XYZ file of N, CA and C in Angstrom:
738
model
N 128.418 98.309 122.281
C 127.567 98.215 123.460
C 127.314 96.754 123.814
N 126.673 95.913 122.927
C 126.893 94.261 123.167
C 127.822 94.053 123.922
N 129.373 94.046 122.615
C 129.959 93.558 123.581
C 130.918 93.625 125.150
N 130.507 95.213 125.477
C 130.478 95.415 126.637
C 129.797 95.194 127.581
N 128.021 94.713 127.021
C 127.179 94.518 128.152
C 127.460 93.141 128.152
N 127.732 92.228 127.134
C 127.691 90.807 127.566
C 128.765 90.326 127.707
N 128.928 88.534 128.299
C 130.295 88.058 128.763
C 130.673 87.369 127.745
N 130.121 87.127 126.831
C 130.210 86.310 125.578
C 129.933 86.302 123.983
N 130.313 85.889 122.797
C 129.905 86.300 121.927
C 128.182 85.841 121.448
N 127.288 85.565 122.199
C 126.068 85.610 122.171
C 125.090 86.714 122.181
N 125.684 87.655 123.011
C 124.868 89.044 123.338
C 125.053 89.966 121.991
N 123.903 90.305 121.357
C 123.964 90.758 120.333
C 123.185 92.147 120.602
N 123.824 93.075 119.611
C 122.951 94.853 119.483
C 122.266 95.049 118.499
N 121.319 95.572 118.479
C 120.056 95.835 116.825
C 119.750 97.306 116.825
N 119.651 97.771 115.973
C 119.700 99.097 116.035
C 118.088 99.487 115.139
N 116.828 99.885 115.456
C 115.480 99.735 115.449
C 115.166 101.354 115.337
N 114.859 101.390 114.059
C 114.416 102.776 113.189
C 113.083 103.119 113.559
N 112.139 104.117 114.783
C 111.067 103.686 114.678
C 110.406 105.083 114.757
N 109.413 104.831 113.745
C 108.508 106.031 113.035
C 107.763 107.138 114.025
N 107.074 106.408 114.825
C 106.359 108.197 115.350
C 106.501 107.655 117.498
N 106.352 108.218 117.971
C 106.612 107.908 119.209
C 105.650 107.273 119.818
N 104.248 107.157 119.851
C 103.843 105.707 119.971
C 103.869 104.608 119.658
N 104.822 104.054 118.857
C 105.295 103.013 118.660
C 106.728 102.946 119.071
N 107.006 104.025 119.255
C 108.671 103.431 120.396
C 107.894 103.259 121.322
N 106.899 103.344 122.386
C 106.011 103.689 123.316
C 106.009 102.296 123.702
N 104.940 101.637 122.335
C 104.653 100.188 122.134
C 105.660 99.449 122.567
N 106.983 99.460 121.781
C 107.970 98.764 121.470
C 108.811 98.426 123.167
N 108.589 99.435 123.849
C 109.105 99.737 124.790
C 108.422 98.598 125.841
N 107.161 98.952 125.839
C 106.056 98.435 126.881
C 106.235 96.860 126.170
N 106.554 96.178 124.996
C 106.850 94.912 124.773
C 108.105 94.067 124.967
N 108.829 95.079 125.398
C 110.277 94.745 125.440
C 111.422 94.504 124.177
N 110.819 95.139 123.451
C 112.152 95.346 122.150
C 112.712 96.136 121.797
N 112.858 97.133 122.873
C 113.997 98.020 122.189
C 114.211 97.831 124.207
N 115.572 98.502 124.299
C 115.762 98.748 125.847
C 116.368 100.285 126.137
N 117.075 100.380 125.345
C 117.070 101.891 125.374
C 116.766 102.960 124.048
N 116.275 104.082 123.912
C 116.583 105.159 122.857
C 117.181 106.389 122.944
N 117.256 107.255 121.356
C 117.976 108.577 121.713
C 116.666 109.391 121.252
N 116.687 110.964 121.541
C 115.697 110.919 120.833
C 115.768 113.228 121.881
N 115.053 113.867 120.813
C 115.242 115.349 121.745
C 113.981 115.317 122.779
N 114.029 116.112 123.318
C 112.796 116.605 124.336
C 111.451 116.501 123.925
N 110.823 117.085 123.026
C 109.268 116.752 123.315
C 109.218 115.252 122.578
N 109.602 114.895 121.564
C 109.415 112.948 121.409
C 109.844 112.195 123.131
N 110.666 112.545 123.253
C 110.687 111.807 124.978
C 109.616 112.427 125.862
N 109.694 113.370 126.181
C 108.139 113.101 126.698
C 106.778 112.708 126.212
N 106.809 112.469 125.241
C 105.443 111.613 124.272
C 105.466 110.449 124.559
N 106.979 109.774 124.740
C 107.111 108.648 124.725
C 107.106 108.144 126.232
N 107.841 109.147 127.065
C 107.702 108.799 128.596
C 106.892 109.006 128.823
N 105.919 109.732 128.797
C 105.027 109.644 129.565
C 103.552 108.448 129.705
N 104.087 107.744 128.154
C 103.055 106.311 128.307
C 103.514 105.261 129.520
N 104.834 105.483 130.201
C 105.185 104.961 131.171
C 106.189 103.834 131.533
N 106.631 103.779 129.834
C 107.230 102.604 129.677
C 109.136 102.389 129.604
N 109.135 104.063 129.638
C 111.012 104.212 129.522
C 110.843 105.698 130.732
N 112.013 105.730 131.551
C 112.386 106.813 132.003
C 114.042 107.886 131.396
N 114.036 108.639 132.128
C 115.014 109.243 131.447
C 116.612 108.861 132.207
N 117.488 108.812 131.299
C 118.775 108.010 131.723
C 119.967 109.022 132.008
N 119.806 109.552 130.315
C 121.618 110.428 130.425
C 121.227 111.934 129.595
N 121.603 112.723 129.018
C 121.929 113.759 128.180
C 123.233 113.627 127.369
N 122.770 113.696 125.953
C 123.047 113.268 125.022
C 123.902 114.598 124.277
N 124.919 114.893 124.179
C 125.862 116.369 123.287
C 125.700 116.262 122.103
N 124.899 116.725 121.154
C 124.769 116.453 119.899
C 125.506 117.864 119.329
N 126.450 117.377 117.872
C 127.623 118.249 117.119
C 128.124 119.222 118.791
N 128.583 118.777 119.559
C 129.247 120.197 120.274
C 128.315 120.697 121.546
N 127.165 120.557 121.180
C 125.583 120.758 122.308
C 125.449 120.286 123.004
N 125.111 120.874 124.120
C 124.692 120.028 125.750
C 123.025 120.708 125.405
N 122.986 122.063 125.342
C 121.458 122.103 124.881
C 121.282 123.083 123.673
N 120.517 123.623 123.722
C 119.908 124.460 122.395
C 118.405 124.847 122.737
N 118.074 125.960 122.103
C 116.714 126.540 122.320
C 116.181 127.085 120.409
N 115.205 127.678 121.014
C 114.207 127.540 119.516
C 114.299 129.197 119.535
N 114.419 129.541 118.178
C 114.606 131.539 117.724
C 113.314 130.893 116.888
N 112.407 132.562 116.762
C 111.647 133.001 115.653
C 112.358 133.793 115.028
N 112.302 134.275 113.979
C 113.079 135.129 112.946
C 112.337 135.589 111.911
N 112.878 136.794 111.332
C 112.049 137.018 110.151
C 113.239 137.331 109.265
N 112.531 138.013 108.047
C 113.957 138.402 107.181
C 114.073 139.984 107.410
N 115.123 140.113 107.165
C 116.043 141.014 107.570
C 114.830 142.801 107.081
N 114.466 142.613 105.493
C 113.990 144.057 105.165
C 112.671 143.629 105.200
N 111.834 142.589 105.882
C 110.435 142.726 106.170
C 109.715 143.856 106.965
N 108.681 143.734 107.248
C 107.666 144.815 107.927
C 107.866 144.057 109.525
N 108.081 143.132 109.595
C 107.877 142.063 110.974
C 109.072 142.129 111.476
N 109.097 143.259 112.624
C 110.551 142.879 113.805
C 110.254 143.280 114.840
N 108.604 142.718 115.222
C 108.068 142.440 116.578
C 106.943 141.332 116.566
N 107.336 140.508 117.856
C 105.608 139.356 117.814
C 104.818 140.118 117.475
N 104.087 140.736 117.943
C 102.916 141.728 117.597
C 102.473 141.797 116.406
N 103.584 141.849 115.740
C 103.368 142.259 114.247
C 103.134 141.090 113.233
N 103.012 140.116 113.800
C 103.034 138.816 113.476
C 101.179 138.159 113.402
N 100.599 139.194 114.109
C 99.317 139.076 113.517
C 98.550 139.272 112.676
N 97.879 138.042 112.141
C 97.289 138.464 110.801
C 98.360 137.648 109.805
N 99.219 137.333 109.870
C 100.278 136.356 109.306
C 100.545 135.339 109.407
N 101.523 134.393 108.959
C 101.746 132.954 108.700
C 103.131 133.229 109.348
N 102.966 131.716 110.227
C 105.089 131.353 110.297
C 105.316 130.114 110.563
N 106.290 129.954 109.508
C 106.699 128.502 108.951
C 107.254 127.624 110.296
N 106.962 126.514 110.938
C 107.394 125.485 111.938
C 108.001 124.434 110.769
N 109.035 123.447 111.639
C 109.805 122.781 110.857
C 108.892 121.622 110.963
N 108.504 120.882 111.644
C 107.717 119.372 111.605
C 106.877 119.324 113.162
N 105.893 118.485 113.234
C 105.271 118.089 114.538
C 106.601 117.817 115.451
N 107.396 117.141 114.791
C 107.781 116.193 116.160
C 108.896 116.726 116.490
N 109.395 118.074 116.283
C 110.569 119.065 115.901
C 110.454 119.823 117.734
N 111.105 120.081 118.830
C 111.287 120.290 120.134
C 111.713 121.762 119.428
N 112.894 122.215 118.995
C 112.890 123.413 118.648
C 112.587 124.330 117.432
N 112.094 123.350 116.242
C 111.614 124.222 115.575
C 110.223 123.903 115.353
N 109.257 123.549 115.950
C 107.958 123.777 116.450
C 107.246 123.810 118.229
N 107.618 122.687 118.906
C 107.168 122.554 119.757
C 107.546 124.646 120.958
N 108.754 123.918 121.072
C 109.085 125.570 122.167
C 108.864 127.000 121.622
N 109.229 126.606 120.400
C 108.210 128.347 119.622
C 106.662 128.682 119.637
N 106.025 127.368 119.730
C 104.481 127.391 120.002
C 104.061 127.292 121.383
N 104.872 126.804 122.077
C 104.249 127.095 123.987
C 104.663 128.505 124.191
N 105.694 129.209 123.413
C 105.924 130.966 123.584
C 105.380 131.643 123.066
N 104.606 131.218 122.152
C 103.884 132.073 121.426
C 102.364 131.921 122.165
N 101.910 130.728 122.592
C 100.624 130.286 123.216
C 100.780 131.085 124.678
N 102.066 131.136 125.598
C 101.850 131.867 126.612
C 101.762 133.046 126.680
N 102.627 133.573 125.413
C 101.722 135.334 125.265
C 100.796 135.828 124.720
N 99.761 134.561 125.217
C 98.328 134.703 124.355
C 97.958 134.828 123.250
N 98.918 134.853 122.182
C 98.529 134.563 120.955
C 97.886 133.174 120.306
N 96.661 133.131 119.515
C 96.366 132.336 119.068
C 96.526 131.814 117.395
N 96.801 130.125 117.602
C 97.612 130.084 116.719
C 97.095 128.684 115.835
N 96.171 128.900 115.060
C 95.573 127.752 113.873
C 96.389 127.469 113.134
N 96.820 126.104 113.092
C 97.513 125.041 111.860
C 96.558 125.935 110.503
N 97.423 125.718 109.455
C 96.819 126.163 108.112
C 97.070 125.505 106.833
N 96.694 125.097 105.963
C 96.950 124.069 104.707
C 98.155 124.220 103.685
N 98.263 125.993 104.065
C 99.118 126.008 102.601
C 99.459 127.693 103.238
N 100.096 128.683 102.958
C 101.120 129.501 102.848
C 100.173 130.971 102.541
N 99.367 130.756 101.702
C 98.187 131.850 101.394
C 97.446 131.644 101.911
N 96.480 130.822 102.588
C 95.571 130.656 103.626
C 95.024 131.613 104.134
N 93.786 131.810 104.197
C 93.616 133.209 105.219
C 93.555 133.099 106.433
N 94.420 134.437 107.051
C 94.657 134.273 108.304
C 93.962 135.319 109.060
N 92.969 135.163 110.463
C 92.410 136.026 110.909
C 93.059 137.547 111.245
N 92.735 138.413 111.525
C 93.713 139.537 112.430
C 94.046 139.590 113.355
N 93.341 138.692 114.536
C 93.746 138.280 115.548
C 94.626 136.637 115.621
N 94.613 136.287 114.660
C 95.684 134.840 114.715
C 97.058 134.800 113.893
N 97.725 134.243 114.687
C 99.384 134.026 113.571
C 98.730 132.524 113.317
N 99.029 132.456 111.995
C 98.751 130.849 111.387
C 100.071 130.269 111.215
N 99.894 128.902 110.870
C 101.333 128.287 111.093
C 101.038 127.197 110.129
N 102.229 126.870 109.723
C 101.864 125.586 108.766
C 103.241 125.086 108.951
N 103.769 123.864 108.201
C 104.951 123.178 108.537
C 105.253 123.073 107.290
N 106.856 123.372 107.150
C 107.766 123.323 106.120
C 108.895 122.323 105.847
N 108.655 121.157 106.855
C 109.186 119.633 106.914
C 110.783 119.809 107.695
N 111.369 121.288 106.863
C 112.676 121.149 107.364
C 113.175 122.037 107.872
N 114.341 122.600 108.482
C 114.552 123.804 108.608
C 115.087 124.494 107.197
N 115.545 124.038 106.245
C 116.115 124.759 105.465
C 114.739 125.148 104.307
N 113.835 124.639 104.575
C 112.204 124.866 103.538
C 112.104 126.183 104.913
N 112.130 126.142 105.491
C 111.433 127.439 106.403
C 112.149 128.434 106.451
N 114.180 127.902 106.320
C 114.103 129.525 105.677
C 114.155 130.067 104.325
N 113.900 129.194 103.446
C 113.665 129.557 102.191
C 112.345 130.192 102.234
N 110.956 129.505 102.762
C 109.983 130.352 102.733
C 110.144 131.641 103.054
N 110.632 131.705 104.484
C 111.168 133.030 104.906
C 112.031 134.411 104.051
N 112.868 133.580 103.349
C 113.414 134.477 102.259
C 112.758 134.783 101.408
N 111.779 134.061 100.963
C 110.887 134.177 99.640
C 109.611 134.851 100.307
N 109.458 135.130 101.151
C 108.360 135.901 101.830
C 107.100 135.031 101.631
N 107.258 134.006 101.577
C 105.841 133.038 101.577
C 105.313 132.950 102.976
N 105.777 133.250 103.976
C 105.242 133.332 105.219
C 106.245 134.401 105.885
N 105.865 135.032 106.928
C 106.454 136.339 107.419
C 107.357 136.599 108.530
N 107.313 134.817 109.068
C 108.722 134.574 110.465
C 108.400 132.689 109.813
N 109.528 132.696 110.378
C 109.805 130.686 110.841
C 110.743 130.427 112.084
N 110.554 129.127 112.216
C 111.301 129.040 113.684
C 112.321 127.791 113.418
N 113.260 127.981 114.372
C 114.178 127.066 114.013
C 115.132 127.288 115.491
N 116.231 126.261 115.475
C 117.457 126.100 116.507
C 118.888 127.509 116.370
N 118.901 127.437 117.543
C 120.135 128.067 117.222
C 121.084 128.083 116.824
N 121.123 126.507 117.210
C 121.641 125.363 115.926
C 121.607 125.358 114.879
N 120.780 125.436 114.165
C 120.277 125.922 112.279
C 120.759 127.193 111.978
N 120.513 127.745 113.161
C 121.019 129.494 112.982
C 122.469 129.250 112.651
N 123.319 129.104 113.745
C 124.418 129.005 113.667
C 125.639 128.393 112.318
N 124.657 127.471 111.673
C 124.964 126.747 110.568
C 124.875 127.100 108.959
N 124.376 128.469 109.016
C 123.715 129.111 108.185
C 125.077 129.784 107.292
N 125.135 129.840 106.005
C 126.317 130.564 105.574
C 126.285 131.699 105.912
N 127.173 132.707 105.411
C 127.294 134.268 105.879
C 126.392 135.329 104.922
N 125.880 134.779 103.875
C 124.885 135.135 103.146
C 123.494 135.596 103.756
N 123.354 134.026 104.454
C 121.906 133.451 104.536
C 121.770 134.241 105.964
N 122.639 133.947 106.665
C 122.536 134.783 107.885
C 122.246 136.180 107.855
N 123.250 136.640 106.879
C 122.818 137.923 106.684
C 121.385 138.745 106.761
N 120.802 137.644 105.651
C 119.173 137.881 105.592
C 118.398 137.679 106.290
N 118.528 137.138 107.491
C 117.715 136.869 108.289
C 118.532 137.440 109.904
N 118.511 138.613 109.739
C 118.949 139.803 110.756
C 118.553 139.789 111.874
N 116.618 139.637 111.704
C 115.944 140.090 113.166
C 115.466 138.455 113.707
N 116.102 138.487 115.054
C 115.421 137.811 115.673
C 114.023 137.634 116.761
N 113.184 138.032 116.438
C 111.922 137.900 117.431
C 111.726 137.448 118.794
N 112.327 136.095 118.842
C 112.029 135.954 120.371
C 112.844 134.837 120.143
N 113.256 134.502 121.261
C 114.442 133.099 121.725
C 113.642 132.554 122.756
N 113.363 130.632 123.244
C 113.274 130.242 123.923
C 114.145 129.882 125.244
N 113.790 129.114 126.083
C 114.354 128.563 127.039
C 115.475 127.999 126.706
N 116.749 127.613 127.212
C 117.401 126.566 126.575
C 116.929 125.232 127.018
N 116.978 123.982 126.440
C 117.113 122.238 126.613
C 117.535 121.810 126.699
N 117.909 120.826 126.878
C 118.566 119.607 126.813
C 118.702 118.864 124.670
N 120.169 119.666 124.450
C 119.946 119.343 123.125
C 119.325 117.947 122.672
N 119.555 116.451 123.615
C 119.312 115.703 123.140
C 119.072 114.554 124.549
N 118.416 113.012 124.926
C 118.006 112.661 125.918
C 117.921 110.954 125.823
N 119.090 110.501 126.460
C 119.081 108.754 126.333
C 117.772 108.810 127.424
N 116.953 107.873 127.034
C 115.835 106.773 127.594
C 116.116 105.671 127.832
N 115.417 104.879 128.860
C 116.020 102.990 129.031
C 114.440 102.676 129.461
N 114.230 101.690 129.008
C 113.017 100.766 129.319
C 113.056 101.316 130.869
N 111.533 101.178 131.345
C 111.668 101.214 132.947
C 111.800 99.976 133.467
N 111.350 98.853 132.890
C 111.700 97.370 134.312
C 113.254 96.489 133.867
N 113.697 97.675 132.691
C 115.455 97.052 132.665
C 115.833 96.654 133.854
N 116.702 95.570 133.559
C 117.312 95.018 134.738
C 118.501 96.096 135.581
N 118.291 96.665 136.905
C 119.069 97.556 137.673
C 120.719 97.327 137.114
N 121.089 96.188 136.953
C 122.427 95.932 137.032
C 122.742 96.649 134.978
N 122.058 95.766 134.679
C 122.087 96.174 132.524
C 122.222 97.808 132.778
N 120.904 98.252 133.307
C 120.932 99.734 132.863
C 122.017 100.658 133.786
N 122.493 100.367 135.094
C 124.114 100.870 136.031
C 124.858 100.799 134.761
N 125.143 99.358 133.982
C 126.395 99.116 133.175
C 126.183 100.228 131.660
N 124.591 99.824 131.058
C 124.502 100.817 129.817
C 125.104 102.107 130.399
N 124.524 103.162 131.236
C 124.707 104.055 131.915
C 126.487 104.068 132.002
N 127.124 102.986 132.352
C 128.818 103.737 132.774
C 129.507 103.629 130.998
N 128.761 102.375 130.298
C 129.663 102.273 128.902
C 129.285 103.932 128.106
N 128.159 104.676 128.344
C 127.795 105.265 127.499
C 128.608 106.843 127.752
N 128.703 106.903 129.276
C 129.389 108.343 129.738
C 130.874 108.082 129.623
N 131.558 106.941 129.201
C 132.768 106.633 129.323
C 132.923 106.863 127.634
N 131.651 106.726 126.702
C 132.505 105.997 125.296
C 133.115 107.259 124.675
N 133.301 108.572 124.779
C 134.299 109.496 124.597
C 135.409 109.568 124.953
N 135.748 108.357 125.672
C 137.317 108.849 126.524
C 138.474 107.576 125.805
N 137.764 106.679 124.771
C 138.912 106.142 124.088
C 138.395 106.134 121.963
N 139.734 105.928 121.593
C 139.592 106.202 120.266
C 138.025 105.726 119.599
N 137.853 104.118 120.004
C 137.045 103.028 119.315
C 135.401 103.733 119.884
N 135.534 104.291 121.178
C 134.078 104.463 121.468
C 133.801 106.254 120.884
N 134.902 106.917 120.669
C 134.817 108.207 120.071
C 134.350 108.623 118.758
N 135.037 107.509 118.233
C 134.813 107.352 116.482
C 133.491 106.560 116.707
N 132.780 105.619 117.056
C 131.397 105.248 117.205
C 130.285 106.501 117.068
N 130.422 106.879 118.696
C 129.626 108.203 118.886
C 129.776 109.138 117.678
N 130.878 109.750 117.091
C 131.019 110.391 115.832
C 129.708 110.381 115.395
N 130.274 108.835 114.453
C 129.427 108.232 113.749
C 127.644 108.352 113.927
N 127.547 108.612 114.820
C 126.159 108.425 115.613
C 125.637 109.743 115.491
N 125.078 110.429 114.623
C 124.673 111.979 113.982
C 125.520 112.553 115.082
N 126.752 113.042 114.515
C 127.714 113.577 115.502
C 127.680 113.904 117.068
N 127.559 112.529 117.562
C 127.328 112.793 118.868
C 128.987 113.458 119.512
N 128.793 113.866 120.421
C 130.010 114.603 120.899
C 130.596 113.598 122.157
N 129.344 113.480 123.333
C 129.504 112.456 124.501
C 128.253 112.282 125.165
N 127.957 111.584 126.008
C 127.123 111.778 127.184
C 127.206 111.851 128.340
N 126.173 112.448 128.827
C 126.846 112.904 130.301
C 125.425 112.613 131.278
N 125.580 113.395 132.890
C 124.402 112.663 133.468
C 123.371 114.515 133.111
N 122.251 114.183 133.614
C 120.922 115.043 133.894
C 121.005 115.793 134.623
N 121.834 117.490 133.616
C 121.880 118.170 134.689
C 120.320 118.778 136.181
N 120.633 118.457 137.209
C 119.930 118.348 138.114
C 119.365 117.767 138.383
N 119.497 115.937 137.847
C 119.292 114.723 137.782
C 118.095 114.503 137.283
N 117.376 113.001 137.284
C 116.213 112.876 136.665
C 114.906 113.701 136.628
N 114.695 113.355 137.722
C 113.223 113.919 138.642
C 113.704 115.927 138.132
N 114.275 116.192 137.970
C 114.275 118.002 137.838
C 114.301 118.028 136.198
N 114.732 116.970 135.526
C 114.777 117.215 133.931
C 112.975 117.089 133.563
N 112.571 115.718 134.164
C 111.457 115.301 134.046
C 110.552 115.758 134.668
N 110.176 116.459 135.601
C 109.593 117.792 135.740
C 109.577 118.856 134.724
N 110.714 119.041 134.315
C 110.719 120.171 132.623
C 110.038 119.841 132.140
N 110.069 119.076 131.106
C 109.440 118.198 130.369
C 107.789 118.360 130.416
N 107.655 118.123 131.696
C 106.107 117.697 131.913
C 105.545 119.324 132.327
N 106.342 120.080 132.870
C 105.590 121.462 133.153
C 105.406 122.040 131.713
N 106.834 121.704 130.728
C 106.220 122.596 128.844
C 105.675 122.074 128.413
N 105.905 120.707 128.230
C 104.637 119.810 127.299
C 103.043 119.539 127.604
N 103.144 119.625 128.854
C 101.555 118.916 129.568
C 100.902 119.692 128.358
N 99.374 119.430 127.847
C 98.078 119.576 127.887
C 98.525 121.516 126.984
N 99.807 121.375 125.694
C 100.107 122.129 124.958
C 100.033 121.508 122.974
């Protein structure tokens, strides 16, 4: 990327590991990072402090998007929401778009109410599904198998990845979300018009020769990027109609 954006060997690239999305937020609004990657609800955490807009869509392993399944195991009592009251179900992390965020605005719009909980035995009201976080997807479906909680949520993605075993056991699916945008380049907003045109053509182009293919690879198997289907303003509207004030 350097040395495509610059004319010389001066222009240098840094690649900036950063922990929770107000501080890409920060980082952004100071000018040290200029663009990120990052899924759907962290970009809107992060866009919406005002400091990056949305650029490209990002194909992660094969994906243009992906949506969030609840599931239970296969010979449980649970193979309806409904039945999910009075019970626990495992979410993968806060900052997780499909295996917490879009399973909890579907579960919140069909009026179910839904208290964070400490630990796995917790008591749970009869009117509430409790939820606690299992860090990963593969802790949530182990809980799930081990009946420590009675559904978990995860990608279809995770689904899909699952051996023929594991799949097996986990038969019923409960409810499927919307699909997303598997993944979402950001650029500073007062980038310079001309930098972010050029980031923008190196990045939808770097699939179409060996050196920028094997990069992207490299890059948690990115596949390519492409533009916003139904351009900015209609992605970023998404965004802000699931996430707002959830």
């Amino acid at each position: 990327m350097a040395r495509k954006l610059g004319s010389g060997p001066d222009t240098q690239g840094k690649v900036v590991i950063v922990p929770t999305p107000l501080q890409m937020a920060k980082l952004l609004e100071e000018k040290k990072i200029d663009f990120y990657l990052e899924s759907p609800y962290p970009t809107y955490l992060i866009n919406k402090q005002g400091a990056a807009v949305l650029l490209l869509r990002r194909w992660k392993s094969g994906m243009a998007e992906y949506r969030g399944l609840i599931f239970s195991k296969k010979d449980s009592e649970t193979n309806r929401l409904e039945q999910l009251r009075g019970k626990m179900i495992a979410f993968e992390d806060p900052g997780s778009t499909s295996g917490y965020f879009l399973p909890k605005v579907l579960l919140l719009k069909k009026g179910f109410m839904l208290p964070e909980k400490s630990r796995p035995d917790a008591k749970v009201g009869p009117k509430e599904i409790g939820y606690i976080f299992a860090s990963t997807d593969v802790n949530v479906v182990n809980s799930v198998l081990s009946k420590r909680v009675a559904a978990g949520a995860f990608s279809d993605d995770d689904y899909g990845a699952l051996d023929g075993s594991r799949k097996a056991d986990i038969i019923i699916i409960l409810a499927q979300t919307d699909l997303f945008p598997r993944h979402l380049v950001s650029v500073r907003k007062d980038l310079d018009p001309t930098v972010k045109n050029r980031l923008k053509e190196i990045l939808l182009s770097m699939h179409q020769d060996d050196e920028g293919r094997s990069i992207v690879q490299q890059t948690d198997n990115t596949t390519k990027f492409d533009l916003l289907p139904g351009g900015e303003e209609m992605v970023r509207r998404k965004l802000v109609e699931t996430f707002r004030r959830r």
